Coordinates of C-alpha atoms (C1' of nucleotides) in Angstrom, one line a residue:
Chain A
M1 CA 0.4 -10.2 -7.2
L2 CA 2.2 -10.8 -10.5
D3 CA 2.0 -8.8 -13.2
S4 CA -0.8 -9.8 -15.4
K5 CA 1.2 -9.1 -18.4
L6 CA 3.8 -11.7 -17.0
I7 CA 0.5 -14.3 -16.8
R8 CA -0.6 -13.6 -20.4
D9 CA 2.7 -13.4 -22.3
N10 CA 4.8 -16.2 -20.0
I11 CA 2.5 -18.4 -18.1
E12 CA 4.5 -21.7 -19.2
E13 CA 7.9 -20.2 -17.6
T14 CA 6.1 -18.4 -14.8
A15 CA 4.1 -21.7 -14.0
E16 CA 7.5 -23.6 -13.9
R17 CA 8.9 -20.9 -11.4
L18 CA 6.1 -21.1 -9.3
N19 CA 6.7 -25.0 -9.1
V20 CA 9.4 -24.3 -7.2
K21 CA 7.5 -23.0 -4.5
G22 CA 5.0 -25.9 -4.7
F23 CA 2.4 -24.0 -6.3
E24 CA 0.2 -25.3 -9.0
L25 CA -0.7 -22.9 -11.7
D26 CA -4.0 -23.4 -13.1
I27 CA -2.8 -22.7 -16.7
D28 CA -6.1 -23.2 -18.6
A29 CA -8.4 -21.7 -16.3
I30 CA -6.5 -18.9 -16.4
N31 CA -6.1 -18.6 -19.9
E32 CA -9.7 -19.2 -20.5
L33 CA -10.9 -16.1 -18.0
E34 CA -8.1 -14.0 -19.9
S35 CA -9.6 -14.8 -23.4
H36 CA -13.1 -14.2 -22.1
R37 CA -11.9 -10.8 -20.6
K38 CA -10.2 -9.9 -23.7
T39 CA -13.5 -10.5 -26.1
I40 CA -16.1 -9.0 -23.4
Q41 CA -13.7 -5.8 -22.7
V42 CA -13.1 -4.7 -26.4
K43 CA -17.0 -5.6 -27.1
T44 CA -17.9 -3.1 -23.9
E45 CA -15.7 -0.2 -24.6
S46 CA -16.7 -0.1 -28.3
L47 CA -20.0 -0.3 -26.9
Q48 CA -19.2 2.9 -24.4
N49 CA -17.3 4.7 -27.4
E50 CA -20.4 4.5 -29.3
R51 CA -22.9 5.9 -26.4
N52 CA -20.3 8.5 -26.0
V53 CA -20.1 9.6 -29.4
S54 CA -24.0 9.9 -29.7
S55 CA -24.8 11.6 -26.6
K56 CA -21.9 13.9 -27.7
S57 CA -23.9 14.7 -30.9
I58 CA -27.2 14.9 -29.1
G59 CA -25.9 17.7 -26.9
Q60 CA -24.4 19.5 -30.2
A61 CA -28.0 19.2 -31.9
K62 CA -29.7 20.3 -29.0
A63 CA -27.1 23.6 -28.4
K64 CA -28.3 24.1 -32.1
G65 CA -32.1 23.7 -31.5
E66 CA -32.4 20.9 -33.8
D67 CA -34.9 18.5 -33.1
I68 CA -33.3 15.4 -31.0
Q69 CA -36.0 13.2 -30.8
P70 CA -34.9 11.0 -33.8
L71 CA -31.2 10.7 -31.8
L72 CA -32.9 9.8 -28.7
K73 CA -34.5 6.6 -30.2
E74 CA -30.9 5.7 -32.1
V75 CA -29.3 5.5 -28.8
G76 CA -32.1 4.3 -26.4
L77 CA -31.4 0.4 -27.8
L78 CA -27.7 1.2 -26.6
G79 CA -28.4 1.2 -23.1
D80 CA -29.5 -2.4 -22.2
Q81 CA -26.4 -3.9 -24.5
L82 CA -24.0 -1.4 -22.7
K83 CA -25.2 -2.6 -18.8
K84 CA -25.2 -6.4 -20.2
A85 CA -21.5 -6.2 -21.4
H86 CA -20.3 -4.0 -19.0
D87 CA -21.9 -6.6 -16.1
E88 CA -20.5 -9.4 -17.8
L89 CA -17.1 -7.4 -17.9
E90 CA -17.1 -7.0 -14.3
I91 CA -17.7 -10.6 -13.1
V92 CA -14.9 -11.9 -15.4
K93 CA -12.4 -9.1 -14.4
Q94 CA -13.5 -10.1 -10.4
Q95 CA -13.0 -13.9 -11.3
L96 CA -9.5 -13.2 -12.8
H97 CA -8.5 -10.7 -10.0
E98 CA -9.4 -13.5 -7.6
K99 CA -7.5 -16.1 -9.4
L100 CA -4.3 -13.7 -9.7
S101 CA -4.8 -12.8 -6.0
E102 CA -4.3 -16.3 -4.8
I103 CA -0.9 -16.9 -6.9
P104 CA 2.3 -16.4 -4.7
N105 CA 5.5 -14.4 -5.5
V106 CA 7.7 -16.2 -7.6
P107 CA 10.9 -17.2 -6.0
D108 CA 14.2 -15.4 -7.1
A109 CA 16.5 -17.2 -9.2
D110 CA 18.8 -18.4 -6.2
V111 CA 16.2 -19.8 -4.2
P112 CA 17.1 -23.4 -3.5
V113 CA 14.8 -26.3 -4.5
G114 CA 13.1 -27.9 -1.6
N115 CA 9.9 -28.7 0.2
S116 CA 10.2 -28.0 3.6
E117 CA 12.5 -26.3 6.4
E118 CA 14.5 -29.3 6.1
E119 CA 15.9 -28.0 3.0
N120 CA 16.7 -24.8 3.8
V121 CA 20.7 -24.1 3.1
E122 CA 22.8 -22.7 5.8
I123 CA 24.6 -20.1 4.3
K124 CA 26.6 -18.3 7.4
R125 CA 27.3 -19.1 11.1
W126 CA 28.4 -16.7 13.4
G127 CA 29.4 -17.8 17.3
Q128 CA 29.6 -21.1 18.3
P129 CA 26.5 -23.1 20.1
T130 CA 27.3 -21.9 23.9
S131 CA 28.5 -24.7 26.2
F132 CA 27.9 -25.5 29.4
D133 CA 29.5 -27.5 32.5
F134 CA 26.3 -28.2 33.8
E135 CA 22.8 -29.5 31.8
P136 CA 21.6 -26.2 30.5
K137 CA 17.5 -25.6 31.3
D138 CA 15.1 -24.5 29.0
H139 CA 13.4 -20.9 29.3
V140 CA 10.4 -22.7 30.8
D141 CA 12.1 -24.4 33.5
L142 CA 14.3 -21.3 34.3
G143 CA 11.1 -19.1 34.4
Q144 CA 9.2 -21.1 36.6
E145 CA 12.1 -21.5 39.0
N146 CA 12.2 -17.8 39.7
K147 CA 8.7 -17.2 39.3
E148 CA 8.8 -14.4 36.7
M149 CA 7.2 -16.3 33.4
D150 CA 3.5 -18.1 34.4
F151 CA 1.8 -19.7 32.0
D152 CA -0.5 -20.9 34.1
I153 CA -1.8 -17.5 35.1
A154 CA -1.8 -16.4 31.6
S155 CA -4.1 -19.1 30.8
E156 CA -6.7 -18.5 33.3
I157 CA -6.8 -14.7 31.9
T158 CA -6.7 -15.4 28.6
G159 CA -6.1 -19.2 27.3
S160 CA -3.3 -21.3 26.0
R161 CA -0.7 -19.5 24.3
F162 CA -0.4 -16.7 26.4
V163 CA 2.4 -15.9 29.1
V164 CA 2.5 -13.4 32.0
L165 CA 6.0 -12.1 32.7
R166 CA 7.1 -10.2 35.9
S167 CA 9.9 -8.4 37.6
G168 CA 13.2 -9.1 36.1
L169 CA 11.9 -10.7 33.0
A170 CA 9.4 -8.2 32.3
R171 CA 11.8 -5.7 32.6
L172 CA 14.7 -7.5 30.4
H173 CA 11.3 -7.8 27.7
R174 CA 10.9 -3.8 27.9
A175 CA 14.8 -3.3 28.0
L176 CA 15.5 -5.6 24.7
T177 CA 12.7 -3.3 22.5
Q178 CA 14.0 0.1 23.7
F179 CA 17.9 -1.7 22.9
M180 CA 16.6 -2.8 19.5
L181 CA 14.6 0.3 18.6
D182 CA 18.1 2.2 19.8
I183 CA 20.2 0.6 17.5
H184 CA 18.3 0.3 14.5
T185 CA 17.2 4.5 14.7
Q186 CA 20.9 5.3 15.8
E187 CA 23.0 3.2 13.7
H188 CA 21.5 2.2 11.1
D189 CA 19.4 5.0 10.2
Y190 CA 15.8 3.9 10.4
E191 CA 12.7 6.2 10.8
E192 CA 11.4 5.3 14.1
T193 CA 7.5 4.8 13.3
Y194 CA 4.4 4.4 15.6
V195 CA 1.6 2.8 13.8
P196 CA -2.2 1.1 14.3
Y197 CA -2.2 -2.2 15.3
I198 CA -5.6 -2.8 13.8
V199 CA -5.9 -2.7 10.4
N200 CA -8.1 -3.3 7.5
R201 CA -9.1 -5.7 5.2
K202 CA -6.9 -3.5 2.2
S203 CA -3.9 -3.4 4.1
L204 CA -3.9 -7.0 4.8
F205 CA -4.4 -7.8 0.8
G206 CA -1.5 -5.0 0.3
T207 CA 0.9 -7.1 2.3
G208 CA -0.6 -10.3 1.0
Q209 CA -2.1 -12.1 3.9
L210 CA -5.6 -11.7 2.6
P211 CA -7.4 -13.6 0.7
K212 CA -5.4 -16.8 1.5
F213 CA -4.3 -16.5 4.9
E214 CA -7.4 -15.0 6.9
H215 CA -7.2 -18.1 9.1
D216 CA -3.9 -16.8 10.6
Q217 CA -5.6 -13.2 11.5
F218 CA -7.2 -12.3 14.8
T219 CA -10.5 -10.3 13.3
I220 CA -12.3 -8.2 15.5
Q221 CA -15.7 -8.6 16.1
D222 CA -17.4 -5.2 14.5
D223 CA -18.8 -4.4 11.1
R224 CA -15.9 -2.6 10.2
G225 CA -14.0 -5.6 9.3
F226 CA -10.7 -4.8 11.1
Y227 CA -8.0 -7.3 12.0
L228 CA -5.1 -7.0 14.6
I229 CA -1.9 -6.9 12.9
S230 CA 0.0 -10.3 12.9
T231 CA 3.2 -8.3 12.1
A232 CA 4.1 -4.8 11.8
E233 CA 5.2 -5.5 8.2
V234 CA 1.5 -4.3 7.4
P235 CA 1.1 -1.2 8.7
L236 CA 4.5 -0.1 7.7
T237 CA 4.5 -1.3 4.3
N238 CA 0.8 0.2 3.8
L239 CA 2.8 3.7 4.7
V240 CA 3.4 4.0 0.9
A241 CA 0.2 2.3 -0.4
N242 CA -1.3 4.3 -3.2
Q243 CA 1.5 6.9 -3.8
I244 CA 3.9 8.0 -6.1
I245 CA 7.2 8.6 -4.1
D246 CA 10.0 10.9 -5.4
A247 CA 13.1 8.9 -6.4
E248 CA 15.3 11.1 -4.2
K249 CA 13.7 9.9 -1.1
L250 CA 14.3 6.6 -1.6
P251 CA 15.1 4.1 0.2
L252 CA 12.8 4.8 2.7
K253 CA 13.3 2.7 5.9
F254 CA 11.1 2.3 9.0
V255 CA 11.7 1.0 12.0
A256 CA 8.3 0.1 14.5
H257 CA 8.1 -1.8 17.9
T258 CA 4.7 -3.6 17.7
P259 CA 2.8 -6.3 19.3
C260 CA 1.8 -8.9 16.8
F261 CA -1.3 -11.5 17.1
R262 CA -1.3 -14.6 15.6
S263 CA -4.1 -17.3 15.5
E264 CA -1.7 -20.0 14.4
A265 CA -4.9 -22.0 13.4
G266 CA -2.5 -24.1 11.3
S267 CA -0.2 -24.7 14.0
Y268 CA -1.7 -26.8 16.9
G269 CA 0.6 -29.1 18.7
R270 CA 3.7 -27.5 17.3
D271 CA 5.7 -25.7 19.8
T272 CA 3.0 -26.2 22.8
R273 CA 5.5 -25.6 25.4
G274 CA 6.9 -22.4 26.2
M275 CA 7.0 -19.1 24.7
I276 CA 8.2 -19.8 21.2
R277 CA 4.7 -19.7 19.8
Q278 CA 2.3 -17.2 21.3
H279 CA -1.0 -15.8 20.2
Q280 CA 0.7 -12.4 21.1
F281 CA 4.0 -11.6 20.8
E282 CA 6.0 -8.2 20.6
K283 CA 8.4 -7.8 17.6
V284 CA 10.6 -4.7 16.0
E285 CA 10.1 -4.9 12.4
L286 CA 12.4 -3.0 9.8
V287 CA 11.1 -2.2 6.4
W288 CA 12.6 -0.7 3.2
V289 CA 11.0 0.6 0.4
T290 CA 13.6 0.9 -2.5
K291 CA 13.9 1.4 -6.4
P292 CA 13.7 -1.8 -8.0
D293 CA 17.5 -2.0 -8.8
D294 CA 18.0 -1.7 -5.1
S295 CA 16.4 -4.1 -3.4
Y296 CA 19.1 -6.7 -3.8
D297 CA 21.4 -4.8 -2.0
A298 CA 18.8 -3.5 0.3
H299 CA 17.9 -7.4 1.5
E300 CA 21.6 -7.8 2.2
Q301 CA 21.6 -4.7 4.5
L302 CA 18.3 -5.3 5.9
T303 CA 19.6 -8.7 7.3
Q304 CA 22.8 -7.4 8.3
H305 CA 21.3 -5.1 10.4
A306 CA 18.9 -7.6 12.2
E307 CA 22.2 -9.9 12.5
V308 CA 23.9 -6.9 14.7
I309 CA 21.6 -7.3 17.2
L310 CA 22.3 -10.9 17.7
Q311 CA 25.9 -10.5 17.5
K312 CA 25.8 -7.2 20.2
L313 CA 23.7 -9.7 22.4
G314 CA 26.4 -12.3 22.1
L315 CA 24.3 -14.7 21.0
P316 CA 25.4 -17.8 18.6
Y317 CA 23.2 -17.9 15.3
R318 CA 23.2 -18.9 11.8
V319 CA 21.3 -17.3 8.7
V320 CA 19.5 -19.9 6.4
I321 CA 18.2 -19.1 2.8
L322 CA 14.9 -20.4 2.3
C323 CA 14.2 -23.4 0.1
G324 CA 11.1 -22.7 -2.4
G325 CA 8.8 -24.9 -0.3
D326 CA 9.3 -22.7 2.8
L327 CA 9.1 -19.4 1.1
G328 CA 6.4 -17.2 2.5
F329 CA 3.5 -16.3 0.0
S330 CA 4.7 -12.6 -0.8
S331 CA 8.5 -13.1 -0.8
A332 CA 10.8 -13.9 -3.6
K333 CA 13.5 -14.5 -1.1
T334 CA 14.0 -14.7 2.4
Y335 CA 16.7 -15.3 4.7
D336 CA 16.2 -16.6 8.2
L337 CA 18.3 -15.8 11.1
E338 CA 17.9 -18.8 14.0
V339 CA 19.4 -18.2 17.1
W340 CA 20.9 -21.1 19.3
L341 CA 18.5 -22.3 21.9
P342 CA 20.4 -24.6 24.3
G343 CA 17.5 -25.8 26.0
Q344 CA 16.1 -27.3 22.7
N345 CA 19.7 -28.0 21.6
A346 CA 19.1 -26.4 18.0
Y347 CA 18.9 -23.3 15.9
R348 CA 15.3 -21.6 16.1
E349 CA 14.2 -18.5 13.9
I350 CA 14.1 -15.4 15.4
S351 CA 14.0 -13.0 12.4
S352 CA 12.9 -13.5 8.9
C353 CA 14.1 -11.3 5.8
S354 CA 12.4 -11.0 2.9
N355 CA 12.6 -9.3 -0.5
M356 CA 9.1 -8.8 -1.7
Q357 CA 10.4 -7.2 -4.9
D358 CA 7.2 -5.5 -6.5
F359 CA 4.8 -8.2 -5.4
Q360 CA 3.3 -6.0 -2.7
A361 CA 3.8 -2.7 -4.7
R362 CA 1.4 -3.8 -7.1
R363 CA -1.2 -5.1 -4.6
M364 CA -1.1 -1.6 -2.9
H365 CA -0.2 0.6 -5.9
A366 CA 3.2 1.9 -4.4
R367 CA 5.1 3.4 -7.0
W368 CA 8.2 5.9 -7.4
R369 CA 8.6 8.3 -10.4
N370 CA 11.4 6.7 -12.6
P371 CA 13.6 10.1 -13.9
N372 CA 14.6 8.1 -16.7
T373 CA 11.1 7.6 -17.8
G374 CA 9.4 10.2 -16.2
K375 CA 6.6 7.6 -15.6
P376 CA 5.5 6.2 -12.1
E377 CA 6.9 2.6 -11.5
L378 CA 6.3 0.1 -8.7
V379 CA 8.8 0.1 -5.9
H380 CA 10.3 -2.7 -4.0
T381 CA 9.5 -3.3 -0.7
L382 CA 11.7 -5.6 2.3
N383 CA 10.9 -6.4 5.6
G384 CA 12.6 -8.2 8.6
S385 CA 12.1 -8.9 12.0
G386 CA 14.8 -6.9 14.0
L387 CA 14.1 -8.9 16.3
A388 CA 11.3 -11.1 17.6
V389 CA 11.4 -9.8 21.3
G390 CA 10.1 -13.0 22.9
R391 CA 12.1 -14.9 21.1
T392 CA 15.3 -13.0 21.9
L393 CA 14.2 -13.1 25.6
I394 CA 14.2 -16.7 25.5
A395 CA 17.8 -16.8 23.8
I396 CA 19.0 -14.5 26.6
M397 CA 17.4 -16.8 29.1
E398 CA 18.9 -20.1 28.1
N399 CA 22.1 -19.0 26.6
Y400 CA 23.1 -16.9 29.9
Q401 CA 21.9 -19.3 32.6
D402 CA 24.1 -20.0 35.4
V403 CA 24.2 -23.7 37.3
H404 CA 21.9 -21.8 40.0
G405 CA 19.1 -21.3 37.5
R406 CA 19.9 -17.2 37.1
I407 CA 20.3 -15.3 34.1
H408 CA 22.9 -13.2 33.7
I409 CA 22.4 -10.1 31.5
P410 CA 24.7 -9.2 28.6
E411 CA 26.5 -6.0 28.8
A412 CA 24.5 -4.4 25.8
L413 CA 21.8 -4.1 28.0
H414 CA 23.3 -2.9 31.2
A415 CA 22.6 0.5 30.0
Y416 CA 18.7 -0.4 29.6
M417 CA 18.5 -2.0 33.0
P418 CA 20.6 0.0 35.5
G419 CA 21.5 -1.8 38.7
I420 CA 20.4 -5.5 37.6
T421 CA 23.0 -7.6 36.1
V422 CA 21.3 -10.7 37.0
I423 CA 17.9 -12.0 37.1
G424 CA 16.5 -14.9 39.4
Chain B
rG1 C1' -22.5 10.9 21.6
rG2 C1' -24.8 16.1 19.7
rA3 C1' -24.7 20.0 15.9
rG4 C1' -22.2 22.0 11.4
rA5 C1' -19.0 22.1 7.2
rG6 C1' -16.1 19.7 3.3
rG7 C1' -13.8 15.6 0.3
rU8 C1' -11.5 18.0 -7.4
rG9 C1' -4.9 16.7 -10.7
rG10 C1' 2.1 16.8 -7.3
rC11 C1' -0.1 21.2 -3.8
rU12 C1' -3.7 25.6 -3.4
rG13 C1' -8.4 26.2 -5.8
rA14 C1' -12.8 27.2 -9.9
rG15 C1' -16.3 24.3 -12.2
rU16 C1' -25.0 27.0 -15.1
rG17 C1' -26.3 18.1 -16.5
rG18 C1' -23.9 18.5 -23.1
rU19 C1' -16.0 18.4 -26.7
rC20 C1' -15.0 18.9 -18.6
rG21 C1' -9.5 14.9 -17.8
rA22 C1' -11.1 19.3 -15.6
rA23 C1' -9.9 27.0 -15.4
rA24 C1' -6.2 29.5 -12.8
rG25 C1' -2.2 29.8 -9.4
rC26 C1' 2.3 27.3 -7.5
rG27 C1' 5.4 23.2 -8.0
rA28 C1' 8.3 20.5 -11.4
rC29 C1' 10.5 19.7 -16.2
rG30 C1' 12.4 21.8 -21.3
rG31 C1' 13.4 26.2 -24.1
rU32 C1' 14.9 31.6 -25.0
rC33 C1' 17.9 35.3 -22.5
rU34 C1' 23.1 34.9 -19.6
rU35 C1' 30.1 33.8 -18.7
rG36 C1' 26.7 31.1 -14.8
rA37 C1' 22.7 31.9 -12.0
rA38 C1' 18.2 34.6 -10.8
rA39 C1' 14.3 37.0 -12.6
rA40 C1' 11.3 37.3 -16.9
rC41 C1' 9.4 35.4 -21.3
rC42 C1' 7.5 30.8 -24.2
rG43 C1' 6.1 25.7 -23.7
rU44 C1' 5.1 20.9 -21.8
rU45 C1' 3.2 18.6 -17.6
rG46 C1' -2.3 13.4 -14.1
rA47 C1' -3.4 8.4 -13.4
rG48 C1' -5.0 3.3 -14.6
rG49 C1' -6.6 -0.1 -18.5
rG50 C1' -7.5 -2.2 -23.1
rG51 C1' -6.7 -2.3 -28.9
rU52 C1' -4.2 -5.2 -34.9
rC53 C1' 0.5 -1.2 -28.9
rU54 C1' 7.7 2.2 -31.1
rC55 C1' 2.9 5.8 -34.9
rC56 C1' -2.0 5.9 -33.4
rC57 C1' -7.1 4.7 -31.5
rC58 C1' -10.5 3.8 -27.5
rC59 C1' -11.9 2.9 -22.2
rU60 C1' -12.0 4.0 -17.1
rC61 C1' -11.1 7.3 -13.1
rC62 C1' -12.9 14.5 -10.1
rC63 C1' -13.2 9.7 -1.8
rA64 C1' -16.0 4.7 -2.5
rG65 C1' -20.5 1.9 -4.0
rG66 C1' -25.2 2.3 -5.9
rG67 C1' -29.4 5.4 -8.5
rU68 C1' -31.8 9.2 -12.1
rU69 C1' -30.4 10.6 -17.3
rC70 C1' -29.3 9.8 -24.4
rG71 C1' -25.4 12.2 -21.6
rA72 C1' -23.3 13.3 -14.4
rA73 C1' -17.3 16.3 -11.4
rU74 C1' -22.1 18.5 -11.4
rC75 C1' -28.7 16.0 -9.3
rC76 C1' -30.5 11.7 -5.4
rC77 C1' -29.1 7.7 -1.7
rU78 C1' -25.7 5.0 1.1
rG79 C1' -21.1 4.4 3.2
rC80 C1' -16.2 6.0 4.7
rC81 C1' -12.8 9.9 5.8
rU82 C1' -11.5 15.1 7.2
rC83 C1' -12.2 19.5 9.8
rU84 C1' -14.8 23.1 13.6
rC85 C1' -18.0 23.5 17.9
rC86 C1' -20.3 21.0 22.4
rG87 C1' -20.1 16.7 25.6
rC88 C1' -17.2 12.6 27.5
rC89 C1' -12.4 10.7 28.4
rA90 C1' -6.4 8.6 28.7

RNA sequence: GGAGAGGUGGCUGAGUGGUCGAAAGCGACGGUCUUGAAAACCGUUGAGGGGUCUCCCCCUCCCAGGGUUCGAAUCCCUGCCUCUCCGCCA
């Protein structure tokens, strides 16, 4: 959520910056609601004041044993007026809140202009695309060859976009999560966290998945209005919802391994083959909560932490900065890490690291006490995948295959899979 | 699933329907004292929002949402959450 003062005092400039994201701000509608809000709020509050003063004087008169009947008569008329004004105010505030809830975060100044992922800008490359002296297969062929990756049985059990892993691949999948968690907790100083995989609407609103992206979420058939998490960002970031954090406790750094559930309603027909885009996948997620001045630096560090995993696994990748049009709803600035997939002969997203600045903090009332002002102020929140486990598994399969279709386990994982150096 | 208790400020914890945004204590901050610190003493100390907004004024908030009333932290209803005991269970 944007600062409503920004919307009030700087709406033209805000609208321009939102254009970079391809968002059309409805200036007239907002201005109209806002001026209505102001009028009716002032009216309501002055009526409330009037009532408070009168009621107080009734109390005093009664205490002195005076006749309160005339006073009662005087105040009687106020009730209806107040109720009417109050109801009207509630409606306007609600309308304004709904409007504001659907405005995305404003992109940072150094976010490149562009409409789609085609226009993201590469800023770094690590390693060279793996070369083979044979025609490399993609992970689907590799998995089917050694019978450890089964999409057909998964679709019998559930439906499309699910997978069953067995034996070596299932083991590798587990080893990857352990490996990632260990690196982030032991080398990068994150607090390991276990969180709910089911959340309520409030939490999803806090991180910005709701109200706009309801169709991406899996709902639970239940009258409590629960959802399966689409990312651990939701429970992890909401850890600081409605809090005022001591300055010396910042930054907070959380890591959690969770499954993620996405209905991917908007992407039918995209990445239908293989494990790239599933309804259920595992992710190790990194979340930072920082002072506003620290978030820029934190973003670089967070991204670096995700990169370390790829480096230790020896997976070639590049870093791109997302252009305005590809930037997520809540994000002011995002770096994507894209791993090299020989099977697709392309770099594909494996991690997305974003600085949300105060956008989520405002939605979830996450604050810190600024020692300089003594006042509670909004924190900045950041998150990134470190990494998407399923896609890392694919990347290892495709980059570490040999001519026989076997997969060689990267050395960094040997401690996590004792006795297994080759799968297939 | 059954029975009971309870949700008040950073924390503990009072609060006969009428200056209660809320006693008291703790904590924190400032000051006095001290070479310094501690102790002691004095003082300050909730959040959100609005207005003709550096002064100032006003509104809202005692889990949430309704209701009764001129007036609700206090009374009534509903929901949520927490705790205790029993049952069941990984």
